[in-house]
Every structure is written in structure tokens, then in C-alpha cells.
Amino acid sequence: MSFASESTLGDGPLKTMSELVTFKVNDIEVSAPKGMLLIEAVKKAGVEIPHFCYHPRLKPDANCRMCLVEIEKMPKLQTACTMPVAEGMVVQTTSDSVVASQNGVMEYLLGNHPLDCPECDQGGECQLQDFGHQHSKLGSRFLEQKRVFPKEYFGPLVEKEMNRCVSCLRCVRYCDEVMGVTALGSFDRGNGTQIGTFAHGELDCEYCGGCIQICPVGALTSRLSMYENRTWQLKKTDTICNYCGDGCSLILEGVKDDITRVSSETGAGRNRGDLCARGFFGYGAINHKDRLSRPRLNTKGRTLEVTWDWAFNKAAEDLKKIVAQHGPDAVGGVISTHCSNEEAYLFQKLMREVIGTPHVDSTARYGYINALSALNEVFGTARLSHYEDIRSADVLLVVGADMAESNPIAGIQVKDAVRAGAQLITLDASSPERDTYYSHLPSLATQHLNIRFGTEQSAIIGLVKALFDKGIASSAPRKLVNQIKKKVAVISFAEIEATTGLTENSYRRAAQTYAGAEHAVMIVGRGVIQSEGGYQNMLRLEELSILAGQVGREGAGILPLASENNAFGVVESGASSEYLPGLKRQEAKPKALTLLEMIDAAAEGKLKALYLVGADPLRNLPQKKVADALSNLDLLICQDLFPTETNAHAHILLPAASFAEKSGHYTNHEGVVQKGHQAIEPVGGAKPDWMIFSILSNKIKEETTLPYFKLVGYRSADEVWKEAVMAMPNDWQQNSKEAISRHVAAYAEHAEIQYALQTPRASNGVMDLQLGQNRYHAGTTSRYAEGLNRLLDCECVVIHPDDAEALQLEEGERVRLSSHLSGASVELPIQLSQKQGRGALFVPEHFGLSVKGLLPLTIDRESKVPYGDRGPVKLSKVAASTQVKG
Amino acid sequence: MKLKTLSEKTVKRIEAEYTKYPDKRSVTLPALRIVQEDNAHISESAMADIATLLGLTPIQVYEVATFYSQYNLKPVGKYFIQVCKTLACSLVGAGSIVDYLQEKLGIAVGETTQDGLFTLKLVECLAACGGAPMMQINDRYYEGLNPERVDRILSDLKKYGTSDLATGPFMLPVMQG
């Protein structure tokens, strides 16, 4: 690990270590920041001190004794992992006494370690192997039997081979210090010490895979890639995770065109090497056997596999025919927010310039567009906060986000901040209790604003109103302050309490803490962004941050969480009905249709052709309506990785390459643009989306039926990127304080602010259902990942144990959810969770389609976002006789 | 906060310890002792309860409970025999005392006799090396062991419930004045 990357790790002490001290190691004079641990500082002199228990991500533990060094004027050998470097220190790492001590430690470790390197998956990247070669003498004085532990598994994904363990406790400490999960411990003692779970039970945790990655030996290994490859045979490619918006760097490892493992580099990337279950175990979708591999035509009731050349010609001709007959406005296109920036840019270019239609949109329309456009509207940028700001903030306000489920790595930044002393305020309807081995931010919060289900809108007003005592920052534009003051004056805390269930005091305390912070960061989740009133509620939160003076300055800001990896980038690249590349608002004529409006236009027969790239509206919108609209189309082109409900209707279905099979840039929810590299050749006959757009554009323009390889187009994603960057405004990645305050001032001038309290709702026997993300899955692609399916492979309904007890329900029992609105019903097994709000239910959105049908759909007036994730349902026990077995 | 196993009385006793320590996690040791005193042994669900009480995860309690031989994680007999296996005792024949006990009681180390009277366990140094080899039965020490003395101690315990071969519980010298 390089010295530079270390400094990105713990920001705590290192930040203030500007003073340099000079010291000597093995007669080499070097300088390092004062207080840096010796084990890190000596790297400057090119010296490596052997170690097992030390890890830069963890607090020093000094339990393995391998890093002992000799320091002049100190009576005994010292552990380099706990010793801060000081001026004039003279260190020996290779003296006789140090070598003797290292030999001794190694002799003890090897006294018990089995010689199973040839079959151990860690072989080749094992610290015991490496340091063993360097620091142990040949032979051993041990005659005793090696200890033998029976083989155990930590659940479905982790193999535990205790005979190989060196008891460094890195896994235990990672689980506790980084994840805050504390599912692992070391039990028994002496020679019999082992790592394990409570009473040898199955590992029941977030499955971040951190214990596997941090193990220096082969004691904990992944069951997903057991005994398959030797590590040195694997080709390693740096890329960016394709699941949520956290923007994690990960390394895809594989042989030929088969990805067999994922890893990450300590300290590297936005995630600093930490991963979640999806990142670490979720790669199985890439090489899944169900991947689409040949272009298909659905014609005359038959599905025919065709060549790419044929498919391109057919698509180009059919599109041209429709344009000729009905005009370019009869064509629309929607692209997935999992595609790269290059692809989104090319797609909007294909639609707007080549075909000539304004109707282009992305799946950010399902909610994230609310955040992006509300931020852009007020601040002129959506880049307002980074993970570094979260970690150094003294107050964090997390609104409507279950980060441990939706954005686990951004969640780690919050946990780190709390550990460093930050105050955490959470606002959502979840209970502050946590399930034993799962982290839950409200359980760490100093203030948890436990609102009634679905009342975020009213609670935000409560926070704004509570600011008006003494929390208004001098930087807030007077005009905005006065306007808002008038609006909140007519709303009383009694009304707010009647709706949200929270007292005036709790709002006051939270508002004061937030406004009084030196640097506060607000994190906004799907409970706001993707729920009714999302656009306006996002504006209200932005105003809250302006009034409190917690935005537009160093270290303070707003971070809306994206549940898809490139929601930010796809919109910024121009694949959005209201924006050209660089979030430049466009006034197209005729008015550009959004995703939902395209479906409506198709149903009315105004839209004749629809091009869906990774979009699956049948899953996200009312099915009957979408199915009718799709069957009304003259041409439906779909481009996907897997067969979906939607692309079953496609006239032309094109197999697309996954993120592992192409390079491209992705913009995470912080606005950080990162490049993912191509790890393998496209699986089957798939092609990268950008290549498909490039060839199709040429086909349409050329008016010929040349084979595609004779057409000139973009030769690489990089070439597209160069053009896309040029299409952006000069300052697209910058966010100066001056520009932000200029925008805020302009907003204050023209803003028409709406403050509407929701009406309190009587429960009368119904429960509130929320659809959302489960920690083990993202969207629907993750369902093809074998590893994640071993953790959760079917739909269930999550309920608080108290509610379950009151209804006499037990874990796993099937219940019926029914809607009095649509009359539809669905049967699901229940799962108990302490963090679930009472009276509220949760269903992971990744599986069945039918549960969607229980919920009402409303559409945002401004952003046209369809909200269909929440609503009241009736829950009833399924009578024992009708219980379905299995 | 719902507990599965611990009685209200046990919980009260544990809570009374809170003020003596800087944080709740430090109460793990006394909590385990109190549970053992009240229930004779510490079950897994009792450990989970302690974790709930102290705001820990169950594995954090399990780590501590499995570390100290003083905690019984399984039910023990009426007479709980702990034989010292540390260096001094081992040098003067603790091993054969253990073998003798195993054969006489018909149980292996870690087991309890069928009649529920005796449980045999090996422990680390009990700080009575001067009387090695030695063992502790319930709260009493028995030193200078040989097969004859072991015979007498066991039969005394069966007959009278006590044995005058006991050398008393080990006590730290109390500072006078």
C-alpha cells in the first residue's frame, strides 16, 4: 500500500499532523508527520515491518507481537503498530533481537498452522505465507500435535477454517469498529481460542464480506468462489460498482471471461476499500446463464434470433418509417440510470439529433430527478457535499433514509462520524431499536425524530418553523426568510404534532442542534425524494439548510442518496426530458415528454415507437396501463441484460453488455465522476450500449444497409467521453461558494414557496405499506446473483415483533395483504424486525410484481415523478388450512 | 426491551452493579456471576438477556463467558470439582488425580455423574501452589491430594455434605487497622 493512500484513511489524527519529525530507521533518515504510527512511517524509507493484527482501517490492537522493533533508549522491543513516531527516534527493524523475536512469533504461529496452502484459497495472497518466508527459520521445535477444530461454516457465504486462524482479531474488530455490527467475537481461550458467532450459530449479519477481505490468512474465505482459482491466475480490473449510488471502487477478478471474485483495495476509492453484500457477493449476475446473448425479433407471434446486422437494419428502417409517417415526435426513448455517462450522452444525441425527437428520459424519473432538479434549481449545482464532509461534520441530519439498507457505504461514513463524536439526528418512521446484528442509524442517533408513517412533508415544516426562534443564519437572504416566516406563521406546532406525532420541543431541539453546528451535513433519502411531494419537500429541505446556514460553505451541505449507481450522471449527461447535457434546462417544442407521459402518449396512439434501454416500466408503473400502452406501439425496441416483463413485449430486443464488459464513466450521488474499466469481453453476443447507439445512429443517418462494421462511428467509450465532456458547460464539476450564493439569491427573488401540512389520518384497522430496498439487493439485476439469493431470495413482508405478537403471527407465517382501493391482494411470509415502525409494513421491491398493485399511484405535478411505493393495506392472517407449504 | 430468561430479581441485582462501573459493558463480569448464582449455570438465552440489558450483542457476552473457567455454561452437579491443571500441580501429579477422579466417578472431564452429584472440570491456577496438587469443590479448597484423600473427600461429601479435609476457601489476607 502506498504512503499516499494511507492518508486518505483515518482523517482523525492525520489531518492535524502537519508538523514533520525526522527519525532514523535502519540508518536511513526520513521524515514523517509527527504522531504517525511507526509501522506506517517506516514505509517512507521503503521498510516493511511484518504484522498480522495491524490494519490501517482499524485501531491498533498490538495482539500479534509480530511488529516488534528496537528503539534506541527504550528498554524493551516496542510494537511498531502502537508507537507514534517522534523527533530523533532511532529504530532498528532487522537487529538480532528483533529477528529473534520475529522468529519466535512465527514459530508459535506455525506450530499450529496446518500446511494446507496448496488447497487454501488464500494461498498467494496470504500474509502468513509471505512473512513466514521472510521471518521464520527452517524447522520447528514443536513436537506436539497441532490443534484441530471441526469444520464450520458461517452461514451460506463464509467458510470458517479455524485451524488456519492466527487470532489477530482483525475480522472481529472490523465487524465492530467499521460496520458497527459486532456479529463476530473470539471465544474460548488459549490454544483453543476461536473466532465465531454466538453459541456457534449461523452468521446473521449484513454480509459485507469485510471479515473475509481483512483476514490475513485463509481462516475466513468466501464460499462463492471456493477452490476455483489461484489468486495469481486472476486478472484484476478496477471498476465502479453498478448497484447503488455510493460509487464504490471495486476490483473484478476473473479468468478469461468469467468473473469469479470481487475485492477492494484498502483505502482506495470513495468507499476507502469497504464494501457491502451487494458489492462483494453480488457479481453473479455478470456471467449468469440467463443473460440475453443474441438480438431477437418478435414477429408474427414468433421469437427469432437474428444477427446484429439484421437487427440494426431492422431497427433503423422501422424507426425511419415511423419518423417518415408520423414525424420524429412519434418516437420516445428511456434509458436506465445504470448506464454510463457516455451512453446516456449518446442516447440523448441519438434521440434528439439523429431521430429529432425531444422525448428522451431516464429512470431517474422514478424519483432521483426530484433531488437533482431541486438542488440545481436552488443552488445551480447538485455537488454540495462529499463523504469527507460527512466524516468531519459535527452534526448530521438524515431525513427519510434507511442508509444501512439502501446505501450501506455512505452509511459507514455516518457511523464513522458518530464514532468521532458527531451528533446524529434521524427523521423517519422507523423504530430506534435495532436488530441484533444489523446496523440501524436511528439506534445511534442522539435525536431520533420518530414521525408517523408518511409524514415527512409535515415534519420538514416543523423543522423549518422551529428554526425561527434563534436558528436563522445571517447568510440567509432576507427575502426568503420573510417569505418562509409568513408561511410557517399560519401553521401551528399543535397541527404539526397532530400530523407527525412529534412535539414542538423535539423540533426545536433538532433545529437548534442543526443550525448550531459548525459543519452540518444533511442526507436525504428515498423517504423524501421518492415519496409523495418529493420535489417540493426537497426544496423545503434546501430552504431549511439555507436558513440554518448549513450549505454553500466548506464542510456543510446536502447529499441526496441515489439508489442507482449513475442516476446523477445519466441526467447530467442529458438523458432527461428537461435537461440538455450539463443540467442545462431546455425548452423543447413540442414539450418533451417524461417517461410516464410517453406511456400515456403511447396509449393514446400519439407515440408510435419507444426505445427502452434497461427500463422496465411494467415493473414500476400500473401494469394494465403500461401493458396496454406497449401493445399499442408500432415499434418497441428494448435493450437489456436479462429478459424482463417489459421486454417480452419488444419487437426488437437487443442484448446489452453489463458494466463489467465495458468501460465508462459513472457519477455517484456526491457528483464524483469515476471511470470503470472493462474487465471481460461482452458475454454471449452482447454489445455495450454506447456501441449499439453509435452503430444505430449511423445506420439511421446513412440511409443504406451497409454492414455495421463498415460504418464509421465511435471507436471507444473514451472517444464518446471526450465529446460528451465538450458538450458540458465549462464549470460543470465546480461549485464555488460565490456561484452558489448567487443562485440562492436569485432563487430567493423568484421562489414561490408552498407550505402545506398533510392532514392527520385515522388508522382504522389498516397498516401502512412501504416498498423499498433490501440491503442484499438492488433493483432486479441482483436477483441473478447467486450469492445474494443465498441471503434473500423471495419476497416477504417485514413487521415489528410487537405488531406480529398482537396479531398472533410468527416469523415465516404467511399473511394476506389486501388493498381496499384496488381490491387486489397478495400472500407473503412475514419477517420480524425491531427497526420496523409499529403499524407499518415493509416489502422489498426486488421480487414480485403483484404487491405494486396494492398501492395507489400519484404523480408529482412539477417533476412528473410517479409515486407508487406507499399506501394503506389490510393485513390478515391466512387461515391454517389454506397455508401453502414451502 | 424484552428478556427471555432472567428473573426480575436477577435483573435488579445486575442493575445494582451499574453505578460501580464506568460503562455498562464493564458490568458483564458481575452480571454473569449473578446469573450463575441465581440459576446455578449460565444458559445461552441468559447470555442473550445480559447482552440486551447491557446494550451489547450476544457474542460480546459469549466471549467473556467462555474465557473464564469460573462460569458454568452447562448445569453442574451438586458438588462441582475443579482440579488445578497449572504448572505446580501438574509437576506433582495433578494428571493422575484427574485420571483417578475420572475412573472413580465414571465420567470424563467436563461431565456430570448420572446421580447429578459430581461435575469434574479442569481449571487454571487457583493460587494454592503450596498445597499442590489441589482442587476446589464448590467454595472449598482441598490440598495435598492423593487417591486416599480423594476417596475420603468424596465419601464425606456424599454422606455429610461437607468434609473436614477442606482447607477453607482461599481468602486474600485482610489488611488490619
mmCIF file of C-alpha atoms in Angstrom, chain A residues 115-120 129 230:
data_model
loop_
_atom_site.group_PDB
_atom_site.id
_atom_site.type_symbol
_atom_site.label_atom_id
_atom_site.label_comp_id
_atom_site.label_asym_id
_atom_site.label_seq_id
_atom_site.Cartn_x
_atom_site.Cartn_y
_atom_site.Cartn_z
ATOM 1 C CA LEU A 115 0.307 -26.989 5.907
ATOM 2 C CA ASP A 116 -2.685 -26.876 3.606
ATOM 3 C CA CYS A 117 -1.502 -23.986 1.450
ATOM 4 C CA PRO A 118 -1.964 -25.985 -1.769
ATOM 5 C CA GLU A 119 -5.723 -26.152 -1.227
ATOM 6 C CA CYS A 120 -6.202 -22.923 0.708
ATOM 7 C CA GLN A 129 2.946 -17.222 3.766
ATOM 8 C CA ARG A 230 -5.368 -19.397 -7.506
#
